[in-house]
Amino acid sequence: MDRGTTSRQLTVARTRRSSPRSRSCYGRLRRVEATQLSGDVTEILVTKEQLANRITELAAEVDRDYEGKELLLVGVLNGAVMVMADLSRALNMHCRMDWMAVSSYGSGSKSSGVVRILKDLSTDVTGMHVLLVEDIIDTGLTLSYLVSNLRSRRPASLRVLTVFRKPEAARNPVEISYVGFDIPNEFVVGYGLDYDGLYRNLTSVGALSPSVYT
Ligand code: PRP
């Protein structure tokens, strides 16, 4: 699909996890403005406006689906900070918010599916309606672990919302109830997505120039 369109079927991808910090990367940091895509981003894939509109649509679905229920949003740090902030404020219902931080063991840019919990929930989710909120589902391995882990705590219900989903996630059996954008396999940053911890605060999502990470 033409990534220049406004479709939510945009396919993106990104590199994930850490790469060796490089001096060139930090050199480029000086040219990045927090609210604008810089020359480090070769193509805007999803604009700030598209993100805002889609989050509003997803919030309306969540409002409808959870009507009359007590909702707990569980954000997966760090990338889900942006969507948690925007989604929660777009809701017309009460919600509680909690956070998990996980680390996925892997080599290079691929995760292994072996996940370690760095920060667990503060909430006992037993009997609660839990909506797990992610910025991106890449291989789906982290999600598989998280869903399995949370299910074992016996919530009343457990659903998943992600802003972005990459093609490989389709091979994962975990159901994702709410998807913002299906994106292609490119190295994307912004709206919570990082490269080496940077670029999360870009308001649009774009493809990172290979010159930054090669
Ligand atoms: C991202 C994202 C998911 C995970 C998805 O987190 O937030 O948790 O990767 O990848 P997977 O589908 O291949 O398992 P990341 O580990 O990059 O940490 P971050 O949110 O702090 O950037």
PDB file of C-alpha atoms and ligand atoms in Angstrom:
ATOM      1  CA  MET A   1       0.000   0.000   0.000  1.00  0.00           C
ATOM      2  CA  ASP A   2       1.095   3.489  -0.726  1.00  0.00           C
ATOM      3  CA  ARG A   3       2.546   4.795   2.473  1.00  0.00           C
ATOM      4  CA  GLY A   4       1.713   8.287   1.391  1.00  0.00           C
ATOM      5  CA  THR A   5      -1.972   7.628   1.860  1.00  0.00           C
ATOM      6  CA  THR A   6      -3.875   8.259   5.031  1.00  0.00           C
ATOM      7  CA  SER A   7      -4.954   4.657   5.389  1.00  0.00           C
ATOM      8  CA  ARG A   8      -4.657   2.910   8.696  1.00  0.00           C
ATOM      9  CA  GLN A   9      -3.409  -0.067   6.716  1.00  0.00           C
ATOM     10  CA  LEU A  10      -0.064   1.612   6.441  1.00  0.00           C
ATOM     11  CA  THR A  11       2.591  -0.887   7.063  1.00  0.00           C
ATOM     12  CA  VAL A  12       5.679   0.212   8.972  1.00  0.00           C
ATOM     13  CA  ALA A  13       8.328  -1.465  10.908  1.00  0.00           C
ATOM     14  CA  ARG A  14      11.155  -0.437  12.966  1.00  0.00           C
ATOM     15  CA  THR A  15      14.200  -1.654  14.570  1.00  0.00           C
ATOM     16  CA  ARG A  16      13.775  -2.480  18.107  1.00  0.00           C
ATOM     17  CA  ARG A  17      15.851  -2.770  21.130  1.00  0.00           C
ATOM     18  CA  SER A  18      19.233  -1.409  21.667  1.00  0.00           C
ATOM     19  CA  SER A  19      21.981  -1.019  19.223  1.00  0.00           C
ATOM     20  CA  PRO A  20      25.434   0.064  20.226  1.00  0.00           C
ATOM     21  CA  ARG A  21      25.403   3.718  21.095  1.00  0.00           C
ATOM     22  CA  SER A  22      27.440   5.616  18.605  1.00  0.00           C
ATOM     23  CA  ARG A  23      28.953   9.014  18.609  1.00  0.00           C
ATOM     24  CA  SER A  24      27.404   9.695  15.245  1.00  0.00           C
ATOM     25  CA  CYS A  25      23.972   9.089  16.716  1.00  0.00           C
ATOM     26  CA  TYR A  26      24.526  11.616  19.449  1.00  0.00           C
ATOM     27  CA  GLY A  27      25.981  14.020  16.947  1.00  0.00           C
ATOM     28  CA  ARG A  28      22.738  13.812  15.037  1.00  0.00           C
ATOM     29  CA  LEU A  29      20.732  14.370  18.184  1.00  0.00           C
ATOM     30  CA  ARG A  30      21.688  18.009  18.127  1.00  0.00           C
ATOM     31  CA  ARG A  31      19.812  18.432  14.882  1.00  0.00           C
ATOM     32  CA  VAL A  32      16.576  16.815  16.094  1.00  0.00           C
ATOM     33  CA  GLU A  33      13.764  18.984  17.327  1.00  0.00           C
ATOM     34  CA  ALA A  34      11.324  17.441  19.734  1.00  0.00           C
ATOM     35  CA  THR A  35       8.171  18.305  17.860  1.00  0.00           C
ATOM     36  CA  GLN A  36       9.359  18.050  14.290  1.00  0.00           C
ATOM     37  CA  LEU A  37      10.728  15.314  12.149  1.00  0.00           C
ATOM     38  CA  SER A  38      14.241  16.157  11.229  1.00  0.00           C
ATOM     39  CA  GLY A  39      16.501  15.201   8.409  1.00  0.00           C
ATOM     40  CA  ASP A  40      17.156  11.975  10.283  1.00  0.00           C
ATOM     41  CA  VAL A  41      13.729  10.798   9.170  1.00  0.00           C
ATOM     42  CA  THR A  42      13.465  10.110   5.475  1.00  0.00           C
ATOM     43  CA  GLU A  43       9.713   9.693   5.217  1.00  0.00           C
ATOM     44  CA  ILE A  44       6.725  10.464   7.388  1.00  0.00           C
ATOM     45  CA  LEU A  45       4.607   7.340   7.565  1.00  0.00           C
ATOM     46  CA  VAL A  46       1.920   8.421  10.022  1.00  0.00           C
ATOM     47  CA  THR A  47       1.319  12.067  10.767  1.00  0.00           C
ATOM     48  CA  LYS A  48       0.492  13.636  14.094  1.00  0.00           C
ATOM     49  CA  GLU A  49      -3.039  14.265  12.825  1.00  0.00           C
ATOM     50  CA  GLN A  50      -3.515  10.675  11.678  1.00  0.00           C
ATOM     51  CA  LEU A  51      -2.352   9.434  15.058  1.00  0.00           C
ATOM     52  CA  ALA A  52      -4.702  11.760  16.917  1.00  0.00           C
ATOM     53  CA  ASN A  53      -7.661  10.768  14.749  1.00  0.00           C
ATOM     54  CA  ARG A  54      -6.996   7.057  15.088  1.00  0.00           C
ATOM     55  CA  ILE A  55      -6.518   7.230  18.848  1.00  0.00           C
ATOM     56  CA  THR A  56      -9.836   9.071  19.088  1.00  0.00           C
ATOM     57  CA  GLU A  57     -11.494   6.294  17.056  1.00  0.00           C
ATOM     58  CA  LEU A  58      -9.958   3.585  19.207  1.00  0.00           C
ATOM     59  CA  ALA A  59     -11.023   5.374  22.378  1.00  0.00           C
ATOM     60  CA  ALA A  60     -14.608   5.455  21.112  1.00  0.00           C
ATOM     61  CA  GLU A  61     -14.455   1.695  20.544  1.00  0.00           C
ATOM     62  CA  VAL A  62     -13.062   1.167  24.018  1.00  0.00           C
ATOM     63  CA  ASP A  63     -15.766   3.407  25.511  1.00  0.00           C
ATOM     64  CA  ARG A  64     -18.403   1.301  23.793  1.00  0.00           C
ATOM     65  CA  ASP A  65     -16.878  -2.087  24.590  1.00  0.00           C
ATOM     66  CA  TYR A  66     -16.273  -1.359  28.258  1.00  0.00           C
ATOM     67  CA  GLU A  67     -19.487   0.509  29.014  1.00  0.00           C
ATOM     68  CA  GLY A  68     -20.564  -0.198  32.578  1.00  0.00           C
ATOM     69  CA  LYS A  69     -17.261  -1.874  33.433  1.00  0.00           C
ATOM     70  CA  GLU A  70     -14.289  -0.757  35.462  1.00  0.00           C
ATOM     71  CA  LEU A  71     -11.338  -0.506  33.121  1.00  0.00           C
ATOM     72  CA  LEU A  72      -7.659  -0.853  33.929  1.00  0.00           C
ATOM     73  CA  LEU A  73      -5.215   0.295  31.256  1.00  0.00           C
ATOM     74  CA  VAL A  74      -1.865  -1.472  31.534  1.00  0.00           C
ATOM     75  CA  GLY A  75       0.879   0.311  29.609  1.00  0.00           C
ATOM     76  CA  VAL A  76       4.094  -1.432  28.659  1.00  0.00           C
ATOM     77  CA  LEU A  77       7.024   0.866  29.285  1.00  0.00           C
ATOM     78  CA  ASN A  78       8.616   2.715  27.725  1.00  0.00           C
ATOM     79  CA  GLY A  79       7.094   3.008  24.301  1.00  0.00           C
ATOM     80  CA  ALA A  80       3.441   2.984  25.381  1.00  0.00           C
ATOM     81  CA  VAL A  81       3.750   6.228  27.331  1.00  0.00           C
ATOM     82  CA  MET A  82       2.469   8.332  24.451  1.00  0.00           C
ATOM     83  CA  VAL A  83      -0.524   6.189  23.568  1.00  0.00           C
ATOM     84  CA  MET A  84      -1.449   5.715  27.227  1.00  0.00           C
ATOM     85  CA  ALA A  85      -1.500   9.469  27.738  1.00  0.00           C
ATOM     86  CA  ASP A  86      -3.527  10.151  24.583  1.00  0.00           C
ATOM     87  CA  LEU A  87      -5.878   7.178  24.793  1.00  0.00           C
ATOM     88  CA  SER A  88      -6.769   7.708  28.419  1.00  0.00           C
ATOM     89  CA  ARG A  89      -7.590  11.363  27.803  1.00  0.00           C
ATOM     90  CA  ALA A  90      -9.692  10.503  24.761  1.00  0.00           C
ATOM     91  CA  LEU A  91     -11.901   8.174  26.790  1.00  0.00           C
ATOM     92  CA  ASN A  92     -15.273   9.306  28.050  1.00  0.00           C
ATOM     93  CA  MET A  93     -15.196   6.884  30.944  1.00  0.00           C
ATOM     94  CA  HIS A  94     -13.235   6.371  34.097  1.00  0.00           C
ATOM     95  CA  CYS A  95     -10.130   4.257  33.859  1.00  0.00           C
ATOM     96  CA  ARG A  96      -7.298   3.235  36.098  1.00  0.00           C
ATOM     97  CA  MET A  97      -3.734   3.095  34.808  1.00  0.00           C
ATOM     98  CA  ASP A  98      -0.827   0.879  35.709  1.00  0.00           C
ATOM     99  CA  TRP A  99       2.488   0.001  34.116  1.00  0.00           C
ATOM    100  CA  MET A 100       4.785  -2.894  33.415  1.00  0.00           C
ATOM    101  CA  ALA A 101       8.354  -2.801  32.209  1.00  0.00           C
ATOM    102  CA  VAL A 102       9.865  -5.839  30.572  1.00  0.00           C
ATOM    103  CA  SER A 103      13.131  -6.773  29.005  1.00  0.00           C
ATOM    104  CA  SER A 104      13.335  -9.234  26.167  1.00  0.00           C
ATOM    105  CA  TYR A 105      16.450 -11.251  25.758  1.00  0.00           C
ATOM    106  CA  GLY A 106      17.649 -11.497  22.198  1.00  0.00           C
ATOM    107  CA  SER A 107      20.485 -10.998  19.809  1.00  0.00           C
ATOM    108  CA  GLY A 108      20.719  -7.997  17.570  1.00  0.00           C
ATOM    109  CA  SER A 109      17.294  -6.683  16.695  1.00  0.00           C
ATOM    110  CA  LYS A 110      15.454  -9.969  17.223  1.00  0.00           C
ATOM    111  CA  SER A 111      13.798 -10.921  20.453  1.00  0.00           C
ATOM    112  CA  SER A 112      13.890 -14.468  21.715  1.00  0.00           C
ATOM    113  CA  GLY A 113      10.555 -14.528  23.462  1.00  0.00           C
ATOM    114  CA  VAL A 114      12.254 -14.889  26.824  1.00  0.00           C
ATOM    115  CA  VAL A 115      10.993 -11.957  28.808  1.00  0.00           C
ATOM    116  CA  ARG A 116      12.042 -10.670  32.181  1.00  0.00           C
ATOM    117  CA  ILE A 117       9.779  -8.392  34.233  1.00  0.00           C
ATOM    118  CA  LEU A 118      11.682  -5.278  35.266  1.00  0.00           C
ATOM    119  CA  LYS A 119       8.679  -3.559  36.843  1.00  0.00           C
ATOM    120  CA  ASP A 120       5.528  -5.370  37.762  1.00  0.00           C
ATOM    121  CA  LEU A 121       2.034  -3.990  38.228  1.00  0.00           C
ATOM    122  CA  SER A 122       1.105  -2.254  41.444  1.00  0.00           C
ATOM    123  CA  THR A 123      -2.458  -3.465  40.977  1.00  0.00           C
ATOM    124  CA  ASP A 124      -3.915  -6.867  41.748  1.00  0.00           C
ATOM    125  CA  VAL A 125      -5.737  -7.454  38.464  1.00  0.00           C
ATOM    126  CA  THR A 126      -7.727 -10.432  39.659  1.00  0.00           C
ATOM    127  CA  GLY A 127     -11.323  -9.860  38.603  1.00  0.00           C
ATOM    128  CA  MET A 128     -10.505  -6.631  36.736  1.00  0.00           C
ATOM    129  CA  HIS A 129     -11.132  -5.711  33.111  1.00  0.00           C
ATOM    130  CA  VAL A 130      -7.607  -5.230  31.764  1.00  0.00           C
ATOM    131  CA  LEU A 131      -6.654  -3.561  28.501  1.00  0.00           C
ATOM    132  CA  LEU A 132      -2.978  -4.116  27.720  1.00  0.00           C
ATOM    133  CA  VAL A 133      -1.637  -1.127  25.775  1.00  0.00           C
ATOM    134  CA  GLU A 134       1.414  -1.403  23.504  1.00  0.00           C
ATOM    135  CA  ASP A 135       3.092   0.957  21.102  1.00  0.00           C
ATOM    136  CA  ILE A 136       4.080  -1.771  18.663  1.00  0.00           C
ATOM    137  CA  ILE A 137       3.742  -5.483  18.124  1.00  0.00           C
ATOM    138  CA  ASP A 138       6.736  -6.656  16.144  1.00  0.00           C
ATOM    139  CA  THR A 139       7.357 -10.407  16.438  1.00  0.00           C
ATOM    140  CA  GLY A 140       4.584 -10.722  18.988  1.00  0.00           C
ATOM    141  CA  LEU A 141       6.810 -12.611  21.373  1.00  0.00           C
ATOM    142  CA  THR A 142       6.671  -9.994  24.104  1.00  0.00           C
ATOM    143  CA  LEU A 143       2.910  -9.852  23.775  1.00  0.00           C
ATOM    144  CA  SER A 144       2.591 -13.630  24.028  1.00  0.00           C
ATOM    145  CA  TYR A 145       4.495 -13.602  27.268  1.00  0.00           C
ATOM    146  CA  LEU A 146       2.586 -10.667  28.713  1.00  0.00           C
ATOM    147  CA  VAL A 147      -0.816 -12.079  27.845  1.00  0.00           C
ATOM    148  CA  SER A 148       0.080 -15.442  29.295  1.00  0.00           C
ATOM    149  CA  ASN A 149       1.451 -13.803  32.419  1.00  0.00           C
ATOM    150  CA  LEU A 150      -1.563 -11.547  32.927  1.00  0.00           C
ATOM    151  CA  ARG A 151      -4.059 -14.325  32.230  1.00  0.00           C
ATOM    152  CA  SER A 152      -2.507 -16.344  35.029  1.00  0.00           C
ATOM    153  CA  ARG A 153      -3.593 -13.558  37.409  1.00  0.00           C
ATOM    154  CA  ARG A 154      -7.223 -14.234  36.497  1.00  0.00           C
ATOM    155  CA  PRO A 155      -8.541 -10.857  35.335  1.00  0.00           C
ATOM    156  CA  ALA A 156     -12.260 -10.643  34.506  1.00  0.00           C
ATOM    157  CA  SER A 157     -11.195  -9.910  30.928  1.00  0.00           C
ATOM    158  CA  LEU A 158      -7.999  -9.206  29.040  1.00  0.00           C
ATOM    159  CA  ARG A 159      -7.717  -7.454  25.695  1.00  0.00           C
ATOM    160  CA  VAL A 160      -4.852  -5.890  23.763  1.00  0.00           C
ATOM    161  CA  LEU A 161      -4.529  -2.516  22.065  1.00  0.00           C
ATOM    162  CA  THR A 162      -1.536  -1.545  19.969  1.00  0.00           C
ATOM    163  CA  VAL A 163      -0.826   1.556  17.953  1.00  0.00           C
ATOM    164  CA  PHE A 164       1.321  -0.257  15.398  1.00  0.00           C
ATOM    165  CA  ARG A 165       1.501  -3.825  14.210  1.00  0.00           C
ATOM    166  CA  LYS A 166       4.119  -5.302  11.943  1.00  0.00           C
ATOM    167  CA  PRO A 167       3.504  -8.154   9.494  1.00  0.00           C
ATOM    168  CA  GLU A 168       5.386 -10.773  11.506  1.00  0.00           C
ATOM    169  CA  ALA A 169       2.879 -10.367  14.328  1.00  0.00           C
ATOM    170  CA  ALA A 170       0.311 -12.169  12.184  1.00  0.00           C
ATOM    171  CA  ARG A 171       2.171 -15.393  12.890  1.00  0.00           C
ATOM    172  CA  ASN A 172       1.457 -14.928  16.557  1.00  0.00           C
ATOM    173  CA  PRO A 173      -1.717 -16.519  17.848  1.00  0.00           C
ATOM    174  CA  VAL A 174      -2.513 -13.790  20.350  1.00  0.00           C
ATOM    175  CA  GLU A 175      -5.646 -11.845  19.466  1.00  0.00           C
ATOM    176  CA  ILE A 176      -5.252  -8.086  19.267  1.00  0.00           C
ATOM    177  CA  SER A 177      -8.572  -6.342  19.741  1.00  0.00           C
ATOM    178  CA  TYR A 178      -7.564  -2.826  18.772  1.00  0.00           C
ATOM    179  CA  VAL A 179      -4.943  -1.959  16.126  1.00  0.00           C
ATOM    180  CA  GLY A 180      -4.067   1.577  15.161  1.00  0.00           C
ATOM    181  CA  PHE A 181      -2.019   0.984  12.024  1.00  0.00           C
ATOM    182  CA  ASP A 182      -0.602  -2.007  10.228  1.00  0.00           C
ATOM    183  CA  ILE A 183       2.788  -0.917   9.078  1.00  0.00           C
ATOM    184  CA  PRO A 184       5.552  -2.294   6.843  1.00  0.00           C
ATOM    185  CA  ASN A 185       8.899  -3.625   7.854  1.00  0.00           C
ATOM    186  CA  GLU A 186      10.909  -0.480   8.115  1.00  0.00           C
ATOM    187  CA  PHE A 187      12.911   1.133  10.849  1.00  0.00           C
ATOM    188  CA  VAL A 188      10.428   3.617  12.263  1.00  0.00           C
ATOM    189  CA  VAL A 189      10.656   6.051  15.132  1.00  0.00           C
ATOM    190  CA  GLY A 190       8.435   8.543  16.889  1.00  0.00           C
ATOM    191  CA  TYR A 191       5.347   8.507  19.120  1.00  0.00           C
ATOM    192  CA  GLY A 192       7.121   6.308  21.635  1.00  0.00           C
ATOM    193  CA  LEU A 193       9.174   4.282  19.175  1.00  0.00           C
ATOM    194  CA  ASP A 194      12.887   4.743  19.630  1.00  0.00           C
ATOM    195  CA  TYR A 195      16.249   4.148  18.165  1.00  0.00           C
ATOM    196  CA  ASP A 196      18.806   3.702  20.912  1.00  0.00           C
ATOM    197  CA  GLY A 197      16.477   5.509  23.298  1.00  0.00           C
ATOM    198  CA  LEU A 198      16.088   8.516  21.028  1.00  0.00           C
ATOM    199  CA  TYR A 199      13.297   9.872  18.829  1.00  0.00           C
ATOM    200  CA  ARG A 200      10.448   8.738  21.096  1.00  0.00           C
ATOM    201  CA  ASN A 201       9.274  12.336  21.427  1.00  0.00           C
ATOM    202  CA  LEU A 202       8.754  12.948  17.726  1.00  0.00           C
ATOM    203  CA  THR A 203       5.082  13.683  17.258  1.00  0.00           C
ATOM    204  CA  SER A 204       4.788  11.915  13.899  1.00  0.00           C
ATOM    205  CA  VAL A 205       6.112   8.493  12.979  1.00  0.00           C
ATOM    206  CA  GLY A 206       8.647   8.132  10.236  1.00  0.00           C
ATOM    207  CA  ALA A 207      11.309   5.937   8.711  1.00  0.00           C
ATOM    208  CA  LEU A 208      14.733   6.559  10.152  1.00  0.00           C
ATOM    209  CA  SER A 209      17.486   7.270   7.685  1.00  0.00           C
ATOM    210  CA  PRO A 210      19.855   4.310   7.399  1.00  0.00           C
ATOM    211  CA  SER A 211      22.686   6.814   7.746  1.00  0.00           C
ATOM    212  CA  VAL A 212      21.762   7.121  11.412  1.00  0.00           C
ATOM    213  CA  TYR A 213      22.124   3.452  12.271  1.00  0.00           C
ATOM    214  CA  THR A 214      24.622   2.133   9.779  1.00  0.00           C
TER     215      THR A 214
HETATM  216  C1  PRP B   1       8.834  -2.855  22.111  1.00  0.00           C
HETATM  217  C2  PRP B   1       7.328  -2.759  22.276  1.00  0.00           C
HETATM  218  C3  PRP B   1       6.958  -4.129  22.694  1.00  0.00           C
HETATM  219  C4  PRP B   1       8.000  -5.001  22.055  1.00  0.00           C
HETATM  220  C5  PRP B   1       7.412  -5.660  20.848  1.00  0.00           C
HETATM  221  O1  PRP B   1       9.445  -2.649  23.325  1.00  0.00           O
HETATM  222  O2  PRP B   1       6.969  -1.785  23.210  1.00  0.00           O
HETATM  223  O3  PRP B   1       6.960  -4.272  24.097  1.00  0.00           O
HETATM  224  O4  PRP B   1       9.071  -4.163  21.631  1.00  0.00           O
HETATM  225  O5  PRP B   1       8.379  -6.483  20.225  1.00  0.00           O
HETATM  226  P1  PRP B   1       8.058  -7.994  19.868  1.00  0.00           P
HETATM  227  O6  PRP B   1       6.684  -8.039  19.307  1.00  0.00           O
HETATM  228  O7  PRP B   1       9.110  -8.362  18.830  1.00  0.00           O
HETATM  229  O8  PRP B   1       8.219  -8.823  21.100  1.00  0.00           O
HETATM  230  P2  PRP B   1      11.032  -2.502  23.466  1.00  0.00           P
HETATM  231  O9  PRP B   1      11.593  -3.793  23.962  1.00  0.00           O
HETATM  232  O10 PRP B   1      11.628  -1.979  22.209  1.00  0.00           O
HETATM  233  O11 PRP B   1      11.179  -1.480  24.644  1.00  0.00           O
HETATM  234  P3  PRP B   1      10.714   0.047  24.706  1.00  0.00           P
HETATM  235  O12 PRP B   1       9.213   0.065  24.698  1.00  0.00           O
HETATM  236  O13 PRP B   1      11.277   0.534  25.985  1.00  0.00           O
HETATM  237  O14 PRP B   1      11.267   0.755  23.494  1.00  0.00           O
END
